[in-house]
Coordinates of C-alpha atoms in Angstrom, one line a residue:
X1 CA 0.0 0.0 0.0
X2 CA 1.5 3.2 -0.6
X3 CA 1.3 6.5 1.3
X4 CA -0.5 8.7 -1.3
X5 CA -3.9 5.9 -1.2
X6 CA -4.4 7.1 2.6
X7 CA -7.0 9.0 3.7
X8 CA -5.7 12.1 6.2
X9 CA -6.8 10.5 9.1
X10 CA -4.8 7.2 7.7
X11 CA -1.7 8.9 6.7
X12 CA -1.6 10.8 10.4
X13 CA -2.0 7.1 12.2
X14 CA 0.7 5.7 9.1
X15 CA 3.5 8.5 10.3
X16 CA 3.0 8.1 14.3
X17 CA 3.8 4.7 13.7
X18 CA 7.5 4.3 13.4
X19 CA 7.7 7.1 16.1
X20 CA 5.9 5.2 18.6
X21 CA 3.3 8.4 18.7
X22 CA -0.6 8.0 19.6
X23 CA -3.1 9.5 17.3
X24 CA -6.4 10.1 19.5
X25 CA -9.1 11.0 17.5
X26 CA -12.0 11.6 20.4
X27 CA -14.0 14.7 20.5
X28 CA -15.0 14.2 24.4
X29 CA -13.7 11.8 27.5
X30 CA -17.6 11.0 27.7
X31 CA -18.2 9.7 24.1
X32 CA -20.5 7.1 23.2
X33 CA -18.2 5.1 21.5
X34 CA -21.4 2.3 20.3
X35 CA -22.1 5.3 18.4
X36 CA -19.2 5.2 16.2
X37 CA -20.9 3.7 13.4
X38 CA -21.6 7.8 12.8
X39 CA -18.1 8.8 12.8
X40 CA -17.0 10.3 9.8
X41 CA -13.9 9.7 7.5
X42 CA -11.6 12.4 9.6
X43 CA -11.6 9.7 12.2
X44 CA -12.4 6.7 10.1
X45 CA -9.6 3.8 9.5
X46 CA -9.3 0.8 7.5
X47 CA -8.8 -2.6 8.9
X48 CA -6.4 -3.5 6.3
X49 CA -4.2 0.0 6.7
X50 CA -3.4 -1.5 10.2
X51 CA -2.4 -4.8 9.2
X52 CA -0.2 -3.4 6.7
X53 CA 1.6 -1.5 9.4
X54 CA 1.5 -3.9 11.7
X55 CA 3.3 -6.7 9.0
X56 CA 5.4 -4.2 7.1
X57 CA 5.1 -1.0 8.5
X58 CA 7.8 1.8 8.0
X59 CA 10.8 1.9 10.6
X60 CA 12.7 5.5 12.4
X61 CA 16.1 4.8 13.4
X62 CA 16.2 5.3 17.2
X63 CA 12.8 4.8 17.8
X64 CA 10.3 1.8 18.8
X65 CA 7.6 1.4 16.5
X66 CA 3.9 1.4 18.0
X67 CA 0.4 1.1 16.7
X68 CA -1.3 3.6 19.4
X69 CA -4.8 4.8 18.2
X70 CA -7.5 5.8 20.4
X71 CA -11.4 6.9 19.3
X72 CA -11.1 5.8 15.9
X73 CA -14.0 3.9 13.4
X74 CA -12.8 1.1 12.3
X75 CA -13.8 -0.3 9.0
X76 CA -13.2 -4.1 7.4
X77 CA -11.7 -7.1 9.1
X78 CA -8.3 -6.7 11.4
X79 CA -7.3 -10.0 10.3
X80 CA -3.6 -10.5 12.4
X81 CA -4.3 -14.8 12.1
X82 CA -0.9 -16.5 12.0
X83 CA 1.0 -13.1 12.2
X84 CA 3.5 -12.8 14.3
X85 CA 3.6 -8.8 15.3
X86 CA 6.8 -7.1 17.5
X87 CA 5.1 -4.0 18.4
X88 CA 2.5 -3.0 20.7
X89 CA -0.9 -3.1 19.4
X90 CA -3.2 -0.2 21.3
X91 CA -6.2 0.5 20.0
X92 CA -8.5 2.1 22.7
X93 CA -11.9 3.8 22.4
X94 CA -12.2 2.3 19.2
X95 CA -15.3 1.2 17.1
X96 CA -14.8 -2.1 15.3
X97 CA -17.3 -2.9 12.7
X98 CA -16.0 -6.2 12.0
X99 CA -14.9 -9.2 14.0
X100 CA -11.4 -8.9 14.6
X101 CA -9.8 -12.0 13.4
X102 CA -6.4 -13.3 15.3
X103 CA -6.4 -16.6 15.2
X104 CA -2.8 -18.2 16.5
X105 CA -1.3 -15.1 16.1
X106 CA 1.6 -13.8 18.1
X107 CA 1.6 -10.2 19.9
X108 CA 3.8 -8.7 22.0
X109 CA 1.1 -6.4 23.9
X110 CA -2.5 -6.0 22.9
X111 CA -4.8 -3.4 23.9
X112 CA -8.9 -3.3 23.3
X113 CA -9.3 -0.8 25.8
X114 CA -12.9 1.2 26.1
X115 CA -13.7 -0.1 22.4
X116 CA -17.1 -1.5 20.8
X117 CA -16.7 -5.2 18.9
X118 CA -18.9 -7.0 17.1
X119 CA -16.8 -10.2 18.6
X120 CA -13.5 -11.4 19.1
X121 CA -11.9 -14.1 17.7
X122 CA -8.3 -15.3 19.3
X123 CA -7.8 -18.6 19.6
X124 CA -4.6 -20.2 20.1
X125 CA -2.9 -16.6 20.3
X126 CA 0.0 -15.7 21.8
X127 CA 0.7 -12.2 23.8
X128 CA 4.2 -12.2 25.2
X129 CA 3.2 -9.4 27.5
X130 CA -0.3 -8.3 28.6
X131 CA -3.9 -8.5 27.3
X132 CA -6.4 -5.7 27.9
X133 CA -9.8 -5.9 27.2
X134 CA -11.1 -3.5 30.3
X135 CA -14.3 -1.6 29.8
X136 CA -14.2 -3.4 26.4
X137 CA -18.0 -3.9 25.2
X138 CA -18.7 -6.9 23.1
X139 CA -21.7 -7.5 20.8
X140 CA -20.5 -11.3 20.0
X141 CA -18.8 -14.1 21.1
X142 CA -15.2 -13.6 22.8
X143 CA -13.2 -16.5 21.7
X144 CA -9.7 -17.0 23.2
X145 CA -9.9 -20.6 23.7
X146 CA -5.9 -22.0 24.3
X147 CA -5.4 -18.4 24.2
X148 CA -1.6 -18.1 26.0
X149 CA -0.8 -14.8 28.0
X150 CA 2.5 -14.8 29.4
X151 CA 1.2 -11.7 31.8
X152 CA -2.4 -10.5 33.1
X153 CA -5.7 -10.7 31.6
X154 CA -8.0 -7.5 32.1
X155 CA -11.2 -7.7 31.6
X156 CA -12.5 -5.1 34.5
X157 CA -15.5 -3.3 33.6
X158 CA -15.8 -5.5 30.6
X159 CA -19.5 -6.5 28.7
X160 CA -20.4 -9.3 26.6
X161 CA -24.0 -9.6 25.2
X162 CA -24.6 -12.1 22.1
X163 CA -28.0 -13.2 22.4
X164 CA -28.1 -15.4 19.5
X165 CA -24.9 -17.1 20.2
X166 CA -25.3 -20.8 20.4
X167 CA -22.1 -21.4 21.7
X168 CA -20.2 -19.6 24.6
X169 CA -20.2 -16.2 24.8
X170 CA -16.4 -15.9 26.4
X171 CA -14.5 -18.9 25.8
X172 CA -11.1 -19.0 27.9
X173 CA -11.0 -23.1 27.9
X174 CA -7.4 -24.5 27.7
X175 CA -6.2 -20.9 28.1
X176 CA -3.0 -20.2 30.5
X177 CA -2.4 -17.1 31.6
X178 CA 0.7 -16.2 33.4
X179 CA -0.4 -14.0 36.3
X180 CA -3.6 -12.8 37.4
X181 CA -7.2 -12.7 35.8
X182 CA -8.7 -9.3 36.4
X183 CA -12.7 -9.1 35.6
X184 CA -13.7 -7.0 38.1
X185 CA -17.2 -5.7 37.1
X186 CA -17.4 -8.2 34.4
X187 CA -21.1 -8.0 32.7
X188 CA -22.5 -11.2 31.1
X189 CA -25.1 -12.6 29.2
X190 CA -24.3 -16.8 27.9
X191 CA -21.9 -18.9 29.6
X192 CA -18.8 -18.3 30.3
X193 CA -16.4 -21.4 29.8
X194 CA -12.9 -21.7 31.5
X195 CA -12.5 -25.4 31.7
X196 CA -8.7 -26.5 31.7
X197 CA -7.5 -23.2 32.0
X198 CA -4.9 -22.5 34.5
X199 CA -3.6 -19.3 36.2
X200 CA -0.6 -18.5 37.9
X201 CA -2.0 -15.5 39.9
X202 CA -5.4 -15.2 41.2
X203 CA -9.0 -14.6 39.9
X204 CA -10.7 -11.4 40.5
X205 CA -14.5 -11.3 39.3
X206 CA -15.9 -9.3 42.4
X207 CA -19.0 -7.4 41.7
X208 CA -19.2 -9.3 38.4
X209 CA -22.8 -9.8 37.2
X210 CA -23.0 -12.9 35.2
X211 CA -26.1 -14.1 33.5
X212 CA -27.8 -17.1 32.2
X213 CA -30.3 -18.2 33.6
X214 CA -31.1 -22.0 33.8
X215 CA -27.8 -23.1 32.3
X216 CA -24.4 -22.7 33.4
X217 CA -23.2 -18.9 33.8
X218 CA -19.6 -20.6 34.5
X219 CA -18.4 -23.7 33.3
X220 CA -14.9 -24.1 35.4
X221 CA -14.2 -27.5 35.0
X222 CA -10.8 -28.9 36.1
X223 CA -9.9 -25.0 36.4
X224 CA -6.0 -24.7 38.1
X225 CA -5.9 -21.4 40.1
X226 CA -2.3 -20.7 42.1
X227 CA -4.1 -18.0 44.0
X228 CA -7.2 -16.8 44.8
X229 CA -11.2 -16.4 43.1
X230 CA -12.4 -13.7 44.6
X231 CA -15.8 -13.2 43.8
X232 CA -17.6 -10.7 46.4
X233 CA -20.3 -8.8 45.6
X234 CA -21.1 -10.5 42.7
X235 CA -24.2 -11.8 41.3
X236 CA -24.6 -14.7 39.3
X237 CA -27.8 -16.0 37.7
X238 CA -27.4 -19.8 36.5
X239 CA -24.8 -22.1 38.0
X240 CA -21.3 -21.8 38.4
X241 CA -19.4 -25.4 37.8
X242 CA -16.0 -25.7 39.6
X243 CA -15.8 -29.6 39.1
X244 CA -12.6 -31.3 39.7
X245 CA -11.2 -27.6 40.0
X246 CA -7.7 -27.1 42.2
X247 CA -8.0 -23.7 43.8
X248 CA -4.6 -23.2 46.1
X249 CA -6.2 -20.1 47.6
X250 CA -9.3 -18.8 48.8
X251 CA -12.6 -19.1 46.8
X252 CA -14.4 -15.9 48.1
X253 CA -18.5 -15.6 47.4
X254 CA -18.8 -13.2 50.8
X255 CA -21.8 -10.8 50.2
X256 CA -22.4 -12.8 46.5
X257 CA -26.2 -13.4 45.0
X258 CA -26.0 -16.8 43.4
X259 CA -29.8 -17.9 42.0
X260 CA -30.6 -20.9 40.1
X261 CA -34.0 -21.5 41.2
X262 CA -35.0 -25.4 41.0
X263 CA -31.3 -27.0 40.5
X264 CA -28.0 -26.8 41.5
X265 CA -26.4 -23.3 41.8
X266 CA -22.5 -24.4 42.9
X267 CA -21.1 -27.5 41.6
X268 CA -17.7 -28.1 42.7
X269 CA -17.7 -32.4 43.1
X270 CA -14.2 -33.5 43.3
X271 CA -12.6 -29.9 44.0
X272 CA -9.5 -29.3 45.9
X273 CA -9.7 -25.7 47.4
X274 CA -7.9 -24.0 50.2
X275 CA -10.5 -22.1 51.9
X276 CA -14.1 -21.4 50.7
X277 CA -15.7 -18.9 52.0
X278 CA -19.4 -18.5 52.1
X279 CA -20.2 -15.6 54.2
X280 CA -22.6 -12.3 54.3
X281 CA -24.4 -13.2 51.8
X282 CA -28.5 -13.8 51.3
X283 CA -29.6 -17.1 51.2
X284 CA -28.3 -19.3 48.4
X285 CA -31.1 -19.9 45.8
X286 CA -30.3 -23.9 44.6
X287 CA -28.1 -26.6 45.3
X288 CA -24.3 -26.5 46.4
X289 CA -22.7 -29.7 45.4
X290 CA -19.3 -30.2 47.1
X291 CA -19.5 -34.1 46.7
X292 CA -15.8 -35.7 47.1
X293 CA -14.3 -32.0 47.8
X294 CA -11.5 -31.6 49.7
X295 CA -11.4 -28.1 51.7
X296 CA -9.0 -26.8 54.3
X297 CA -11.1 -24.1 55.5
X298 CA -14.8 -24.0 55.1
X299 CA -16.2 -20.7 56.1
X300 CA -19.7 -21.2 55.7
X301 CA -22.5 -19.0 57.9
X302 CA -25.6 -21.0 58.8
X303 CA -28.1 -18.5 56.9
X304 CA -26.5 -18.6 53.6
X305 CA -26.7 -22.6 53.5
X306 CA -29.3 -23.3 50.6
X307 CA -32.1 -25.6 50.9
X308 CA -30.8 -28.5 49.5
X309 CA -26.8 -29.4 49.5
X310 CA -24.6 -32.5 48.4
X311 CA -22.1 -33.5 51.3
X312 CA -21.4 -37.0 50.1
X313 CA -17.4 -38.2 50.8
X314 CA -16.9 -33.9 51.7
X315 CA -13.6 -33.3 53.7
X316 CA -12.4 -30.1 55.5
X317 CA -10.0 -29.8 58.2
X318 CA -12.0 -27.1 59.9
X319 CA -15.5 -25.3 59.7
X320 CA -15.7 -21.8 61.0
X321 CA -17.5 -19.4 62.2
X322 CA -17.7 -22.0 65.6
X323 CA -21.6 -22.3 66.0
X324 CA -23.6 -24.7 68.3
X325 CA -24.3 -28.2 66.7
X326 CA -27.8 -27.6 66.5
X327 CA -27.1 -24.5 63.6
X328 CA -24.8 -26.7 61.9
X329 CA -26.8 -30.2 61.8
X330 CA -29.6 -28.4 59.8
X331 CA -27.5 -28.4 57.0
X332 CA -26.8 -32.5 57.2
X333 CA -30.5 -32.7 57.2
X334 CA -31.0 -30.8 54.1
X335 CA -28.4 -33.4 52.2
X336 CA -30.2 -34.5 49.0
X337 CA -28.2 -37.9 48.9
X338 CA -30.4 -38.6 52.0
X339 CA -28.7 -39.9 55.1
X340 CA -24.9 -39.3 54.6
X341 CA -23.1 -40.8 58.0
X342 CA -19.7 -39.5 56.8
X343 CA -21.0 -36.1 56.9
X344 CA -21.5 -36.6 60.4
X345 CA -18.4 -37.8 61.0
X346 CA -16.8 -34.5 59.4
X347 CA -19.1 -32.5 61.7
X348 CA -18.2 -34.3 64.7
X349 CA -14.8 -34.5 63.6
X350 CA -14.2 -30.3 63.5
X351 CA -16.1 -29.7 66.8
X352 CA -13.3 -32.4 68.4
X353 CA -11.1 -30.2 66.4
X354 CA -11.7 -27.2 68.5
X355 CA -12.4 -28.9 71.7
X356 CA -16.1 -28.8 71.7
X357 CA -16.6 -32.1 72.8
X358 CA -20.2 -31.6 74.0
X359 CA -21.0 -30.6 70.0
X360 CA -19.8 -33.5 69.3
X361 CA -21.4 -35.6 71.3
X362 CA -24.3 -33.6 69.9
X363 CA -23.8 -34.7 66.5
X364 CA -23.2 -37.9 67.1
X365 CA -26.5 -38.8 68.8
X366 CA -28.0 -36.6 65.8
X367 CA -26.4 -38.9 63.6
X368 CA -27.5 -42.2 65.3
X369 CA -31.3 -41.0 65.6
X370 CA -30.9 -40.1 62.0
X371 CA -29.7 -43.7 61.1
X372 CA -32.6 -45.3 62.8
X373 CA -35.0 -43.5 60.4
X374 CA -33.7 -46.1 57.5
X375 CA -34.0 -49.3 60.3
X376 CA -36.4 -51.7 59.9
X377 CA -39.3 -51.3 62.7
X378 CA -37.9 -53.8 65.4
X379 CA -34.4 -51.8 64.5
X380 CA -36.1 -48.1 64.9
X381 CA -37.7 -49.6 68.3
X382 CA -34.7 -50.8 69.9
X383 CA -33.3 -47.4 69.0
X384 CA -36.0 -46.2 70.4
X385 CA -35.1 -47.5 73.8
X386 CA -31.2 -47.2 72.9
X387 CA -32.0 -43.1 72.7
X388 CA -34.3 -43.0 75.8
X389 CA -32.4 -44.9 78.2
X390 CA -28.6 -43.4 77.6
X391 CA -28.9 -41.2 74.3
X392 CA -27.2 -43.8 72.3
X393 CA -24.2 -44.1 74.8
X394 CA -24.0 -40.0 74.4
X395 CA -25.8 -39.3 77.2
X396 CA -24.7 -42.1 80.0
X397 CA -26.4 -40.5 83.3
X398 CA -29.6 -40.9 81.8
X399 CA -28.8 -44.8 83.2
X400 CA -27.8 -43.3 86.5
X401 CA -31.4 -41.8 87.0
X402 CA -33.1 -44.9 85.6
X403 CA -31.3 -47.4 88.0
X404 CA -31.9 -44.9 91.0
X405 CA -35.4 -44.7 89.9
X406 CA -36.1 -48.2 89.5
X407 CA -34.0 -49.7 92.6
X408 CA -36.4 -46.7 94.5
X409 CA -39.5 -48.3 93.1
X410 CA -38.3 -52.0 93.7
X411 CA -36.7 -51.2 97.2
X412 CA -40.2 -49.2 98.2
X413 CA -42.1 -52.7 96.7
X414 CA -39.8 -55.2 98.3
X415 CA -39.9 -53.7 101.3
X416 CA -43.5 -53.5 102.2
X417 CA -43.8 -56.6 100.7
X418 CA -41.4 -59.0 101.4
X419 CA -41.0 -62.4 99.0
X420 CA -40.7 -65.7 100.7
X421 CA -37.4 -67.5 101.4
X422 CA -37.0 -70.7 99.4
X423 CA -34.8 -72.4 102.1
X424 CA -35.9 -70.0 105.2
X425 CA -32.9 -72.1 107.0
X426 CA -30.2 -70.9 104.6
X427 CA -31.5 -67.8 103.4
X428 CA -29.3 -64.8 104.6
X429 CA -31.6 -61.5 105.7
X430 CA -33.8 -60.3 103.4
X431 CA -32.5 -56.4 102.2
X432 CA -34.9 -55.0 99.9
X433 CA -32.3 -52.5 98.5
X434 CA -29.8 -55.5 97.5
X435 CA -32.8 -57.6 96.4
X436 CA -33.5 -55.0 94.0
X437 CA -30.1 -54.7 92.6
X438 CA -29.6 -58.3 92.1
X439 CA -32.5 -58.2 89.6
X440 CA -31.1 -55.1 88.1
X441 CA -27.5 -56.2 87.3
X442 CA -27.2 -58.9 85.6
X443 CA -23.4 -59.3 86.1
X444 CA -23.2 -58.7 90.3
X445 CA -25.4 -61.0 93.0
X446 CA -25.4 -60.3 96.2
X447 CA -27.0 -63.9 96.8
X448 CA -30.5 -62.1 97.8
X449 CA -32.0 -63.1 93.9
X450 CA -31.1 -66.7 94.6
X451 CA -32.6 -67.1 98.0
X452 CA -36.1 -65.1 97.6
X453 CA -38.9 -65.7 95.2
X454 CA -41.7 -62.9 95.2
X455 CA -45.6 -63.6 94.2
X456 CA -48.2 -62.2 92.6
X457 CA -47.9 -59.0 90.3
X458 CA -44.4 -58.7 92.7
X459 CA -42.8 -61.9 90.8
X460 CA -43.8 -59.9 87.4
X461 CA -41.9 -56.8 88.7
X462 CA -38.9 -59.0 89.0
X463 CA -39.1 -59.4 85.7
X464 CA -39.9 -56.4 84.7
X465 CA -36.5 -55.3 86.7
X466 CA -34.7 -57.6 85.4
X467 CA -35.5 -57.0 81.4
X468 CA -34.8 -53.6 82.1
X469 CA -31.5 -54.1 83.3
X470 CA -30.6 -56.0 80.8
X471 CA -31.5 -53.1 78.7
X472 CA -29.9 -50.4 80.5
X473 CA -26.6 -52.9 80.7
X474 CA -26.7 -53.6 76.9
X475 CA -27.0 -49.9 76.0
X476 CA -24.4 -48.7 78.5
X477 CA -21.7 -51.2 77.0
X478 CA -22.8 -50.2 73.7
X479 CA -22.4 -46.5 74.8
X480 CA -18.7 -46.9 76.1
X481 CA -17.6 -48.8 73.4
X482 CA -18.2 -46.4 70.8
X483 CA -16.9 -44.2 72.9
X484 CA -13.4 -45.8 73.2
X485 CA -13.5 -46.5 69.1
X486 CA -13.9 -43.1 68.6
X487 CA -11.2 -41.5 70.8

């Protein structure tokens, strides 16, 4: 192309080039710049007038070439696929009316800064430094599938609205980016997919309102994060799927809006994450599936817990804020998968954890009255007795106060009515208190059981004592040994 077929505003953009100069075309800070479609040819530029700079562009000794424009209209495709470009590419508060096309290309910086795009096409590109894409607004599908970005990713302030797209509407999948992900603010309406990506840094999507309702707003699958997700103040509408994801960090939803109405609204089965915090927030509208996760820290408040959650094979090292069993066992109860004991374990586990043995024993007996719900009916009756006798072995002075009561009642009998001797020359003297306890222990005689034998309704008492000793015996022993297993 030669100099003479540019327009004025091309030939001012062609000779700031080689000097590394910007060229900013904007009338006003405040300009609309969806509205660009108006612009007129002083601020108008061809598509194929950049790629000809960028490829073969004219050289000043001494100087650093670099494409700098700002608040220009830019007509045709910017098709950069399989280049390989050595200067910076800036070209903020811009007005693309085609799809820009850089398919496997290789940049050293690029800049979409502020501007309008139809779409963006990238996959398989390579920037050796940055990639800017703040406040960008997008009218199509982002693609930067096995996109690789040696630095950061911005995207704060960013919008993406393709209502007819069938596909994602920002597709980072496979992508790798070398330091952190900054969406701050990020506005959007389709799925975002980031499954396999991986980034060195951390994650930054707080006050991010993503949209799509019904279907997945975030498909993180097998997502490798070195630091953080933050993700505060944010409000998604659809479901966010972190499956198999390894999150070294913190995953952050404090003060975070997550609705998906009717299904699951967090999906993370099989997730390895440092802390997850689920804090100030309202109430989470769907399911959170944390199925086969492993979390160190699990910061979860007992009003943001959803109705319905997946706890299946979950394990955390410890659950703060510390709140009494009772707060916490709603959540076990609201386990879709039913009656999950190792939930209860984990529960138990953390209060032990802390030293809150008495929450512990609370969630144990929880779990064992929970268990007897799936019993056949002679096994939900002998739990029954198991839970009003001792508590399961939880509560073992509840056999204290049933043995005082009934050697009370049997000592009171007894003694206004005495039984005969069998052998009235052997038999030792008749105590009504040690009578009693012979029929209550089944292990220890004091030889008064063997020598008496009571009549009438008193000879059913006796066995009536000594049924429920055996009872209260059993339970105990059952009591202490799980007791002794656990510790």
């Amino acid at each position: 192309m030669e100099i003479n077929d540019l327009t004025p505003a091309e030939e001012q953009v062609w000779r700031a080039f080689p000097l590394g100069e910007s060229v900013d075309f904007r009338t006003a800070e405040d300009e609309d710049i969806a509205l660009g479609g108006d612009w007129g040819p002083e601020r108008t530029v061809r598509a194929s007038v950049l790629r000809a700079l960028l490829l073969n562009g004219p050289q000043e000794a001494g100087e650093i070439a670099s494409l700098s424009l700002a608040g220009a209209r830019i007509t045709g495709r910017l098709d950069l696929q399989y280049a390989t470009i050595d200067h910076p590419v800036r070209l903020r508060y811009c007005h693309f009316e085609e799809v820009p096309r850089c398919y496997a290309a290789r940049l050293r910086e690029l800049n979409l800064g502020d501007s309008f795009l139809p779409g963006l096409t990238a996959h398989a590109m390579r920037v050796d430094g940055v990639l800017r894409l703040t406040r960008a607004r997008f009218r199509g599908v982002v693609r930067l599938a096995e996109v690789k970005v040696a630095g950061s990713l911005f995207m704060e302030g960013s919008e993406i609205i393709a209502p007819d797209a069938e596909e994602p509407v920002l597709q980072l999948n496979q992508a790798s980016v070398g330091d952190d992900l900054r969406a701050a603010g990020l506005r959007t309406q389709g799925q975002i997919r980031l499954s396999g990506a991986s980034v060195a840094g951390s994650v930054n999507l707080n006050t991010a309102h993503l949209s799509h309702p019904g279907h997945s707003a975030i498909d993180a699958e097998v997502l490798v994060v070195a630091g953080n997700i933050l993700f505060r103040h944010a409000q998604v509408e659809g479901w966010v799927g972190l499956r198999g994801a390894r999150i070294a960090g913190r995953l952050d939803l404090s003060y975070s809006t997550l609705s998906n109405p009717g299904s699951s609204v967090l999906l993370a089965s099989s997730a390895t994450i440092g802390e997850l915090w689920l804090r100030e927030s309202p109430p989470i509208e769907g399911g959170v599936v944390l199925r086969s996760a492993q979390i160190d820290v699990l910061l979860l408040e007992p009003q943001v817990v959803p109705g319905q959650v997946y706890l299946t094979s979950l394990v955390y090292t410890s659950l703060i804020p510390h709140e009494p069993a009772e707060r916490r066992l709603t959540m076990l109860e609201q386990d879709g998968d039913g009656y999950v004991p190792h939930a209860y374990e984990q529960l138990a586990g953390a209060y032990r954890r802390t030293g809150d043995d008495y929450a512990a024993r609370r969630v144990q007996l929880a779990k064992q009255r929970r268990l007897r719900g799936t019993l056949p009916r002679y096994g939900r009756i002998w739990g029954y007795v198991q839970d009003a006798t001792v508590g399961y072995g939880f509560r073992p002075l509840r056999a204290c106060a049933w043995l005082l009561s009934l050697l009370a009642i049997g000592s009171i009998a007894y003694g206004l009515h005495q039984p005969h001797a069998l052998k009235s020359s052997e038999a030792p003297h008749f105590n009504s208190v040690f009578y009693t306890l012979d029929l209550l222990l089944p292990v220890i005689s004091f030889g008064q059981e063997e020598a008496f034998a009571p009549t009438g309704w008193y000879q059913y008492l006796s066995y009536a004592l000594i049924v429920t000793g055996w009872i209260l015996a059993t339970t105990v022993v059952t009591g202490v040994t799980r007791t002794v297993s656990r510790q």
